[in-house]
Tab-separated table of N, CA and C in Angstrom:
chain	number	residue	atom	x	y	z
A	12	MET	N	34.869	-5.413	-3.364
A	12	MET	CA	33.858	-5.364	-2.633
A	12	MET	C	32.742	-4.260	-3.128
A	13	GLU	N	33.693	-2.982	-3.714
A	13	GLU	CA	32.865	-1.750	-3.946
A	13	GLU	C	31.845	-2.203	-5.022
A	14	HIS	N	32.400	-3.032	-5.991
A	14	HIS	CA	31.422	-3.680	-7.341
A	14	HIS	C	29.966	-3.638	-6.897
A	15	VAL	N	29.990	-4.498	-5.526
A	15	VAL	CA	28.666	-5.032	-5.169
A	15	VAL	C	27.686	-4.092	-4.714
A	16	PHE	N	28.435	-2.951	-4.028
A	16	PHE	CA	27.766	-1.902	-3.604
A	16	PHE	C	27.113	-1.460	-4.923
A	17	ILE	N	27.736	-1.422	-6.030
A	17	ILE	CA	27.352	-0.248	-7.128
A	17	ILE	C	26.199	-1.599	-8.116
A	18	GLU	N	26.648	-2.748	-8.023
A	18	GLU	CA	25.522	-3.702	-8.431
A	18	GLU	C	24.079	-3.173	-7.447
A	19	ASN	N	24.271	-3.462	-6.255
A	19	ASN	CA	23.226	-3.558	-5.343
A	19	ASN	C	22.443	-1.966	-5.456
A	20	ALA	N	23.341	-1.121	-5.702
A	20	ALA	CA	22.664	0.339	-6.299
A	20	ALA	C	21.848	0.405	-7.378
A	21	LYS	N	22.244	-0.256	-8.413
A	21	LYS	CA	21.688	-0.167	-9.337
A	21	LYS	C	20.262	-1.205	-9.222
A	22	LEU	N	20.174	-2.209	-8.448
A	22	LEU	CA	18.781	-2.902	-8.542
A	22	LEU	C	17.911	-2.024	-7.936
A	23	PHE	N	18.445	-1.209	-6.857
A	23	PHE	CA	17.332	-0.356	-5.674
A	23	PHE	C	17.142	0.710	-6.650
A	24	LYS	N	17.566	1.335	-7.488
A	24	LYS	CA	17.810	2.598	-8.330
A	24	LYS	C	16.781	1.886	-9.389
A	25	ALA	N	16.783	0.759	-9.768
A	25	ALA	CA	15.422	0.419	-10.701
A	25	ALA	C	14.159	0.117	-10.206
A	26	LEU	N	14.518	-0.327	-8.820
A	26	LEU	CA	12.857	-0.861	-8.195
A	26	LEU	C	12.562	0.591	-7.300
A	27	GLY	N	13.049	1.686	-7.856
A	27	GLY	CA	12.664	3.182	-7.330
A	27	GLY	C	11.714	3.539	-7.847
A	28	ASP	N	11.375	3.288	-8.660
A	28	ASP	CA	9.981	3.593	-9.984
A	28	ASP	C	8.743	3.266	-9.730
A	29	PRO	N	8.206	3.830	-9.155
A	29	PRO	CA	6.188	2.823	-9.030
A	29	PRO	C	5.723	2.305	-10.704
A	30	LYS	N	6.105	2.837	-11.967
A	30	LYS	CA	5.751	1.804	-12.887
A	30	LYS	C	6.737	0.228	-13.193
A	31	ARG	N	8.012	0.876	-13.021
A	31	ARG	CA	8.791	-0.630	-13.177
A	31	ARG	C	8.284	-1.074	-11.969
A	32	LEU	N	8.416	-0.915	-10.736
A	32	LEU	CA	7.621	-2.050	-9.759
A	32	LEU	C	6.119	-2.475	-10.064
A	33	LYS	N	5.146	-1.798	-10.781
A	33	LYS	CA	4.362	-2.415	-11.382
A	33	LYS	C	4.768	-3.709	-12.550
A	34	ILE	N	5.270	-3.188	-13.157
A	34	ILE	CA	5.857	-4.210	-14.182
A	34	ILE	C	6.617	-5.467	-13.493
A	35	ILE	N	7.079	-5.167	-12.344
A	35	ILE	CA	7.642	-6.595	-11.573
A	35	ILE	C	6.415	-7.435	-11.244
A	36	GLU	N	5.532	-6.435	-10.690
A	36	GLU	CA	4.329	-7.176	-9.965
A	36	GLU	C	3.640	-7.864	-10.918
A	37	LEU	N	3.546	-7.399	-12.216
A	37	LEU	CA	2.684	-8.039	-13.581
A	37	LEU	C	3.324	-9.364	-13.986
A	38	LEU	N	5.056	-9.294	-13.759
A	38	LEU	CA	5.835	-10.365	-14.112
A	38	LEU	C	6.013	-11.386	-13.012
A	39	SER	N	5.415	-11.371	-11.566
A	39	SER	CA	5.303	-12.310	-10.622
A	39	SER	C	4.215	-13.321	-10.995
A	40	LYS	N	3.301	-12.561	-11.697
A	40	LYS	CA	2.107	-14.002	-12.252
A	40	LYS	C	2.760	-15.146	-13.570
A	41	GLY	N	3.879	-14.367	-14.354
A	41	GLY	CA	4.228	-15.152	-15.096
A	41	GLY	C	4.917	-14.374	-16.534
A	42	GLU	N	5.416	-15.200	-17.034
A	42	GLU	CA	6.006	-14.693	-18.583
A	42	GLU	C	4.645	-13.671	-19.134
A	43	MET	N	5.119	-12.442	-19.934
A	43	MET	CA	4.267	-11.984	-19.941
A	43	MET	C	4.826	-11.143	-21.564
A	44	CYS	N	4.328	-10.734	-22.599
A	44	CYS	CA	4.458	-10.141	-23.845
A	44	CYS	C	4.676	-8.773	-23.826
A	45	ALA	N	5.424	-8.005	-24.416
A	45	ALA	CA	5.902	-6.706	-23.839
A	45	ALA	C	4.248	-6.176	-24.257
A	46	CYS	N	3.445	-6.358	-25.039
A	46	CYS	CA	2.342	-5.952	-25.568
A	46	CYS	C	1.570	-5.582	-24.748
A	47	LYS	N	1.327	-6.975	-23.894
A	47	LYS	CA	0.417	-7.553	-23.012
A	47	LYS	C	0.659	-6.273	-21.733
A	48	ILE	N	2.172	-6.375	-21.553
A	48	ILE	CA	2.692	-5.221	-20.428
A	48	ILE	C	1.834	-4.024	-20.519
A	49	LEU	N	2.162	-3.479	-22.133
A	49	LEU	CA	1.881	-2.151	-22.692
A	49	LEU	C	0.008	-1.982	-22.407
A	50	GLU	N	-0.599	-3.064	-22.233
A	50	GLU	CA	-1.968	-2.691	-22.009
A	50	GLU	C	-2.428	-2.513	-20.698
A	51	ALA	N	-1.237	-2.644	-19.455
A	51	ALA	CA	-1.869	-2.091	-18.168
A	51	ALA	C	-1.081	-1.004	-17.744
A	52	PHE	N	-0.699	-0.053	-18.791
A	52	PHE	CA	-0.106	1.443	-18.620
A	52	PHE	C	-0.592	2.107	-19.506
A	53	GLU	N	-0.842	3.383	-19.267
A	53	GLU	CA	-1.197	4.969	-20.159
A	53	GLU	C	0.329	5.143	-20.432
A	54	MET	N	1.121	4.922	-21.403
A	54	MET	CA	2.453	5.079	-22.007
A	54	MET	C	3.005	4.715	-22.995
A	55	SER	N	3.655	5.197	-23.800
A	55	SER	CA	4.044	5.022	-25.119
A	55	SER	C	4.953	4.014	-24.929
A	56	GLN	N	5.021	2.914	-26.582
A	56	GLN	CA	5.941	1.788	-26.075
A	56	GLN	C	7.180	2.075	-26.417
A	57	SER	N	7.790	3.460	-26.435
A	57	SER	CA	8.963	3.604	-26.310
A	57	SER	C	9.403	3.806	-24.784
A	58	THR	N	8.180	4.554	-24.032
A	58	THR	CA	8.728	4.834	-22.384
A	58	THR	C	8.969	3.233	-22.043
A	59	LEU	N	7.949	2.331	-22.568
A	59	LEU	CA	7.846	1.017	-21.605
A	59	LEU	C	9.244	0.443	-21.857
A	60	SER	N	9.576	0.129	-23.523
A	60	SER	CA	10.895	-0.198	-23.671
A	60	SER	C	11.977	0.501	-23.047
A	61	HIS	N	12.240	1.845	-22.507
A	61	HIS	CA	12.854	2.867	-21.479
A	61	HIS	C	12.889	1.771	-20.375
A	62	HIS	N	11.894	1.673	-19.378
A	62	HIS	CA	11.508	0.913	-18.372
A	62	HIS	C	12.348	-0.591	-18.352
A	63	LEU	N	11.631	-1.280	-19.340
A	63	LEU	CA	12.042	-2.736	-19.484
A	63	LEU	C	13.641	-2.846	-19.526
A	64	LYS	N	13.903	-1.882	-20.286
A	64	LYS	CA	15.478	-1.754	-20.670
A	64	LYS	C	16.614	-1.688	-19.014
A	65	ILE	N	16.119	-0.846	-18.338
A	65	ILE	CA	16.440	-0.549	-17.104
A	65	ILE	C	16.397	-1.908	-16.334
A	66	LEU	N	15.161	-2.461	-15.793
A	66	LEU	CA	15.003	-3.867	-15.167
A	66	LEU	C	15.836	-4.664	-15.763
A	67	SER	N	16.086	-4.650	-17.368
A	67	SER	CA	16.642	-6.049	-17.920
A	67	SER	C	18.255	-5.784	-17.417
A	68	ASP	N	18.504	-4.724	-17.765
A	68	ASP	CA	20.383	-4.454	-17.751
A	68	ASP	C	20.835	-4.683	-16.214
A	69	CYS	N	19.615	-4.120	-15.457
A	69	CYS	CA	20.385	-4.564	-13.781
A	69	CYS	C	19.737	-5.968	-13.625
A	70	GLY	N	19.369	-6.863	-14.512
A	70	GLY	CA	19.448	-8.178	-14.197
A	70	GLY	C	17.955	-8.722	-13.664
A	71	LEU	N	17.117	-7.806	-13.300
A	71	LEU	CA	15.701	-8.014	-12.589
A	71	LEU	C	14.421	-9.139	-13.400
A	72	ILE	N	14.966	-8.698	-14.595
A	72	ILE	CA	14.071	-9.156	-15.899
A	72	ILE	C	14.668	-10.043	-16.606
A	73	LYS	N	14.579	-10.714	-17.406
A	73	LYS	CA	15.023	-11.088	-18.672
A	73	LYS	C	13.685	-11.184	-19.959
A	74	GLY	N	14.289	-11.160	-21.248
A	74	GLY	CA	13.750	-10.838	-22.520
A	74	GLY	C	13.923	-12.238	-23.007
A	75	ARG	N	12.785	-12.723	-23.650
A	75	ARG	CA	13.092	-14.128	-24.548
A	75	ARG	C	12.546	-13.499	-25.838
A	76	ASN	N	13.140	-13.453	-27.048
A	76	ASN	CA	12.461	-13.443	-28.506
A	76	ASN	C	11.622	-14.386	-28.983
A	77	GLU	N	10.297	-14.126	-29.337
A	77	GLU	CA	9.705	-15.239	-30.055
A	77	GLU	C	8.756	-14.615	-31.201
A	78	GLY	N	9.302	-14.800	-32.503
A	78	GLY	CA	9.066	-14.015	-33.278
A	78	GLY	C	9.161	-12.703	-33.547
A	79	LYS	N	8.267	-11.831	-33.772
A	79	LYS	CA	8.564	-10.457	-33.387
A	79	LYS	C	8.433	-9.924	-32.485
A	80	TRP	N	8.103	-10.693	-31.276
A	80	TRP	CA	7.710	-9.973	-29.914
A	80	TRP	C	8.711	-10.694	-29.062
A	81	ILE	N	8.892	-9.758	-28.058
A	81	ILE	CA	9.439	-10.280	-26.511
A	81	ILE	C	8.860	-10.590	-25.593
A	82	HIS	N	8.606	-11.710	-24.783
A	82	HIS	CA	8.739	-11.996	-23.836
A	82	HIS	C	9.381	-12.140	-22.951
A	83	TYR	N	8.870	-11.238	-21.277
A	83	TYR	CA	9.471	-11.271	-20.321
A	83	TYR	C	9.492	-11.653	-19.602
A	84	SER	N	10.470	-11.896	-18.274
A	84	SER	CA	9.865	-12.958	-16.878
A	84	SER	C	11.013	-12.423	-16.098
A	85	LEU	N	10.668	-12.708	-14.912
A	85	LEU	CA	11.541	-12.431	-13.711
A	85	LEU	C	12.862	-13.268	-13.763
A	86	ASN	N	13.696	-12.496	-13.603
A	86	ASN	CA	15.052	-13.225	-12.835
A	86	ASN	C	15.067	-13.829	-11.368
A	87	LYS	N	14.588	-14.625	-11.274
A	87	LYS	CA	14.316	-15.199	-9.815
A	87	LYS	C	15.605	-15.172	-8.934
A	88	ASP	N	16.843	-15.367	-9.934
A	88	ASP	CA	17.750	-15.895	-9.165
A	88	ASP	C	18.320	-14.331	-8.770
A	89	ASN	N	18.387	-13.177	-9.593
A	89	ASN	CA	18.449	-11.831	-8.817
A	89	ASN	C	17.775	-11.538	-7.769
A	90	LEU	N	16.326	-12.249	-8.024
A	90	LEU	CA	15.292	-11.357	-7.067
A	90	LEU	C	15.730	-12.167	-5.501
A	91	GLU	N	15.920	-13.292	-5.655
A	91	GLU	CA	16.283	-13.988	-4.587
A	91	GLU	C	17.569	-13.328	-3.859
A	92	LYS	N	18.923	-12.776	-4.764
A	92	LYS	CA	20.049	-12.078	-3.771
A	92	LYS	C	19.567	-10.970	-3.382
A	93	ILE	N	18.292	-10.286	-3.772
A	93	ILE	CA	17.910	-8.751	-3.055
A	93	ILE	C	17.376	-9.862	-1.959
A	94	GLN	N	16.435	-10.567	-1.970
A	94	GLN	CA	15.915	-11.165	-0.743
A	94	GLN	C	16.975	-11.440	0.481
A	95	GLN	N	18.089	-11.879	-0.140
A	95	GLN	CA	19.168	-12.193	0.981
A	95	GLN	C	19.881	-10.868	1.199
A	96	LEU	N	20.139	-10.029	0.634
A	96	LEU	CA	20.615	-8.863	1.009
A	96	LEU	C	20.116	-7.968	2.085
A	97	LEU	N	18.436	-7.945	1.975
A	97	LEU	CA	17.565	-7.230	2.732
A	97	LEU	C	17.567	-8.213	4.195
A	98	GLU	N	17.423	-9.666	3.837
A	98	GLU	CA	17.401	-10.609	5.295
A	98	GLU	C	18.784	-10.262	6.157
A	99	GLY	N	19.721	-10.289	5.153
A	99	GLY	CA	21.412	-9.762	5.871
A	99	GLY	C	21.201	-8.496	6.626
A	100	LEU	N	20.610	-7.396	6.282
A	100	LEU	CA	20.406	-6.471	6.786
A	100	LEU	C	19.356	-6.136	8.047
A	101	ASN	N	18.717	-7.145	8.394
A	101	ASN	CA	17.981	-7.530	9.280
A	101	ASN	C	18.331	-8.483	10.373
A	102	LYS	N	19.441	-8.568	10.626
A	102	LYS	CA	20.312	-9.052	11.400
A	102	LYS	C	20.517	-8.381	12.849
């Protein structure tokens, strides 16, 4: 059971950064190339890659290679798990 708490903590830690929340909000509109996500921020490509890695590692987003570009989208299954977790706390 302890591993569930550790995984949930990773999700909430990833969501605890304003830039990562903005990435999630951008991806809520649909799949985006990393280059398009970068246009919404004033940060380096390496900083964006760091944020995308954190979101990907905890399962909130997923990447799909297309040529030399990576297209990111929300992992809706894990977002539903977060929603269920929060709803369970509100009982």
